[in-house]
């Protein structure tokens, strides 16, 4: 993996981390239960959780 790929991977990891930090459990439940954009947010959250479960992302320490 070259440096550019590592940087892109780091950006994706940081986006996921910020997304999960910005939403607590109650917010996540509300998104799943109601809302106009429910399907949109459900797909984003589900895809990131699936990627996280499959461990497609490696540790951030590879950049240091």
Tab-separated table of N, CA and C in Angstrom:
chain	number	residue	atom	x	y	z
A	1	UNK	N	0.847	-1.173	0.000
A	1	UNK	CA	0.000	0.000	0.000
A	1	UNK	C	0.897	1.242	0.000
A	2	UNK	N	0.631	2.140	-0.935
A	2	UNK	CA	1.463	3.339	-0.989
A	2	UNK	C	0.922	4.430	-0.067
A	3	UNK	N	1.641	5.521	-0.019
A	3	UNK	CA	1.294	6.604	0.915
A	3	UNK	C	-0.080	7.206	0.616
A	4	UNK	N	-0.402	7.373	-0.660
A	4	UNK	CA	-1.692	7.956	-1.032
A	4	UNK	C	-2.849	7.069	-0.558
A	5	UNK	N	-2.720	5.767	-0.718
A	5	UNK	CA	-3.753	4.837	-0.257
A	5	UNK	C	-3.891	4.880	1.262
A	6	UNK	N	-2.767	4.987	1.955
A	6	UNK	CA	-2.806	5.072	3.417
A	6	UNK	C	-3.510	6.347	3.883
A	7	UNK	N	-3.254	7.443	3.179
A	7	UNK	CA	-3.897	8.708	3.531
A	7	UNK	C	-5.404	8.616	3.301
A	8	UNK	N	-5.818	8.023	2.184
A	8	UNK	CA	-7.248	7.851	1.915
A	8	UNK	C	-7.899	6.958	2.964
A	9	UNK	N	-7.204	5.907	3.358
A	9	UNK	CA	-7.723	5.003	4.382
A	9	UNK	C	-7.872	5.744	5.713
A	10	UNK	N	-6.899	6.576	6.038
A	10	UNK	CA	-6.940	7.363	7.272
A	10	UNK	C	-8.129	8.327	7.265
A	11	UNK	N	-8.389	8.955	6.113
A	11	UNK	CA	-9.529	9.864	5.995
A	11	UNK	C	-10.835	9.127	6.256
A	12	UNK	N	-10.968	7.928	5.708
A	12	UNK	CA	-12.181	7.134	5.910
A	12	UNK	C	-12.332	6.746	7.375
A	13	UNK	N	-11.229	6.390	8.008
A	13	UNK	CA	-11.278	6.026	9.424
A	13	UNK	C	-11.696	7.213	10.278
A	14	UNK	N	-11.136	8.376	9.990
A	14	UNK	CA	-11.477	9.569	10.761
A	14	UNK	C	-12.931	9.964	10.553
A	15	UNK	N	-13.427	9.820	9.317
A	15	UNK	CA	-14.829	10.131	9.050
A	15	UNK	C	-15.732	9.224	9.869
A	16	UNK	N	-15.427	7.941	9.878
A	16	UNK	CA	-16.221	6.984	10.648
A	16	UNK	C	-16.160	7.304	12.134
A	17	UNK	N	-14.972	7.613	12.624
A	17	UNK	CA	-14.809	7.923	14.046
A	17	UNK	C	-15.620	9.157	14.423
A	18	UNK	N	-15.543	10.208	13.614
A	18	UNK	CA	-16.298	11.439	13.889
A	18	UNK	C	-17.799	11.180	13.812
A	19	UNK	N	-18.214	10.356	12.847
A	19	UNK	CA	-19.631	10.027	12.711
A	19	UNK	C	-20.146	9.319	13.951
A	20	UNK	N	-19.396	8.344	14.435
A	20	UNK	CA	-19.827	7.593	15.605
A	20	UNK	C	-19.762	8.438	16.878
A	21	UNK	N	-18.783	9.353	16.968
A	21	UNK	CA	-18.698	10.232	18.137
A	21	UNK	C	-19.850	11.229	18.167
A	22	UNK	N	-20.289	11.655	16.992
A	22	UNK	CA	-21.344	12.666	16.943
A	22	UNK	C	-22.726	12.093	17.222
A	23	UNK	N	-22.843	10.788	17.152
A	23	UNK	CA	-24.145	10.167	17.398
A	23	UNK	C	-24.066	9.248	18.604
A	24	UNK	N	-24.891	9.499	19.565
A	24	UNK	CA	-24.959	8.590	20.694
A	24	UNK	C	-26.012	7.527	20.405
A	25	UNK	N	-26.230	6.620	21.314
A	25	UNK	CA	-27.157	5.507	21.095
A	25	UNK	C	-28.584	5.997	20.876
A	26	UNK	N	-28.993	7.022	21.601
A	26	UNK	CA	-30.363	7.533	21.468
A	26	UNK	C	-30.577	8.123	20.082
A	27	UNK	N	-29.608	8.882	19.599
A	27	UNK	CA	-29.712	9.456	18.260
A	27	UNK	C	-29.817	8.358	17.219
A	28	UNK	N	-29.002	7.332	17.354
A	28	UNK	CA	-29.030	6.221	16.408
A	28	UNK	C	-30.388	5.536	16.416
A	29	UNK	N	-30.949	5.321	17.589
A	29	UNK	CA	-32.270	4.688	17.695
A	29	UNK	C	-33.327	5.568	17.033
A	30	UNK	N	-33.267	6.869	17.251
A	30	UNK	CA	-34.242	7.777	16.634
A	30	UNK	C	-34.146	7.735	15.116
A	31	UNK	N	-32.930	7.673	14.583
A	31	UNK	CA	-32.752	7.593	13.136
A	31	UNK	C	-33.378	6.314	12.601
A	32	UNK	N	-33.178	5.214	13.314
A	32	UNK	CA	-33.741	3.953	12.863
A	32	UNK	C	-35.262	3.930	12.971
A	33	UNK	N	-35.833	4.623	13.939
A	33	UNK	CA	-37.275	4.549	14.163
A	33	UNK	C	-38.079	5.511	13.296
A	34	UNK	N	-37.591	6.711	13.076
A	34	UNK	CA	-38.390	7.693	12.350
A	34	UNK	C	-37.497	8.672	11.616
A	35	UNK	N	-38.124	9.483	10.768
A	35	UNK	CA	-37.393	10.517	10.071
A	35	UNK	C	-37.483	10.350	8.567
A	36	UNK	N	-37.422	11.479	7.893
A	36	UNK	CA	-37.513	11.480	6.441
A	36	UNK	C	-36.274	10.846	5.821
A	37	UNK	N	-35.119	11.080	6.418
A	37	UNK	CA	-33.858	10.587	5.860
A	37	UNK	C	-33.436	9.263	6.483
A	38	UNK	N	-34.371	8.549	7.075
A	38	UNK	CA	-34.066	7.313	7.797
A	38	UNK	C	-33.298	6.306	6.942
A	39	UNK	N	-33.789	6.029	5.740
A	39	UNK	CA	-33.143	5.024	4.900
A	39	UNK	C	-31.726	5.436	4.517
A	40	UNK	N	-31.543	6.731	4.276
A	40	UNK	CA	-30.216	7.233	3.925
A	40	UNK	C	-29.221	7.003	5.062
A	41	UNK	N	-29.595	7.405	6.267
A	41	UNK	CA	-28.709	7.236	7.415
A	41	UNK	C	-28.527	5.773	7.789
A	42	UNK	N	-29.588	4.992	7.656
A	42	UNK	CA	-29.481	3.565	7.957
A	42	UNK	C	-28.459	2.899	7.049
A	43	UNK	N	-28.474	3.249	5.771
A	43	UNK	CA	-27.529	2.632	4.842
A	43	UNK	C	-26.091	3.047	5.146
A	44	UNK	N	-25.891	4.319	5.504
A	44	UNK	CA	-24.543	4.785	5.846
A	44	UNK	C	-24.032	4.077	7.097
A	45	UNK	N	-24.838	4.065	8.143
A	45	UNK	CA	-24.427	3.442	9.398
A	45	UNK	C	-24.191	1.954	9.207
A	46	UNK	N	-25.094	1.299	8.486
A	46	UNK	CA	-24.949	-0.140	8.264
A	46	UNK	C	-23.697	-0.464	7.471
A	47	UNK	N	-23.406	0.330	6.438
A	47	UNK	CA	-22.225	0.046	5.624
A	47	UNK	C	-20.938	0.235	6.423
A	48	UNK	N	-20.864	1.290	7.239
A	48	UNK	CA	-19.666	1.489	8.051
A	48	UNK	C	-19.515	0.410	9.116
A	49	UNK	N	-20.611	0.010	9.715
A	49	UNK	CA	-20.528	-1.066	10.707
A	49	UNK	C	-20.117	-2.379	10.064
A	50	UNK	N	-20.614	-2.643	8.858
A	50	UNK	CA	-20.246	-3.870	8.150
A	50	UNK	C	-18.755	-3.855	7.802
A	51	UNK	N	-18.264	-2.722	7.313
A	51	UNK	CA	-16.832	-2.609	7.012
A	51	UNK	C	-15.997	-2.786	8.273
A	52	UNK	N	-16.463	-2.198	9.358
A	52	UNK	CA	-15.740	-2.313	10.628
A	52	UNK	C	-15.693	-3.768	11.080
A	53	UNK	N	-16.830	-4.484	10.943
A	53	UNK	CA	-16.884	-5.893	11.344
A	53	UNK	C	-15.958	-6.752	10.496
A	54	UNK	N	-15.883	-6.448	9.218
A	54	UNK	CA	-15.039	-7.233	8.316
A	54	UNK	C	-13.564	-6.856	8.452
A	55	UNK	N	-13.277	-5.835	9.228
A	55	UNK	CA	-11.906	-5.356	9.464
A	55	UNK	C	-11.203	-4.984	8.166
A	56	UNK	N	-11.897	-4.262	7.318
A	56	UNK	CA	-11.298	-3.790	6.072
A	56	UNK	C	-10.319	-2.652	6.338
A	57	UNK	N	-10.487	-1.988	7.457
A	57	UNK	CA	-9.600	-0.889	7.799
A	57	UNK	C	-8.525	-1.383	8.736
A	58	UNK	N	-7.326	-0.909	8.487
A	58	UNK	CA	-6.196	-1.311	9.315
A	58	UNK	C	-5.923	-0.236	10.360
A	59	UNK	N	-5.039	-0.541	11.252
A	59	UNK	CA	-4.705	0.396	12.329
A	59	UNK	C	-4.144	1.692	11.764
A	60	UNK	N	-4.444	2.785	12.436
A	60	UNK	CA	-3.994	4.106	11.984
A	60	UNK	C	-2.491	4.290	12.144
A	61	UNK	N	-1.859	3.485	12.943
A	61	UNK	CA	-0.449	3.672	13.264
A	61	UNK	C	0.476	3.415	12.083
A	62	UNK	N	-0.026	2.907	10.964
A	62	UNK	CA	0.826	2.652	9.810
A	62	UNK	C	1.353	3.943	9.192
A	63	UNK	N	0.690	5.056	9.444
A	63	UNK	CA	1.154	6.323	8.889
A	63	UNK	C	2.312	6.920	9.678
A	64	UNK	N	2.513	6.478	10.887
A	64	UNK	CA	3.558	7.083	11.715
A	64	UNK	C	4.868	6.368	11.563
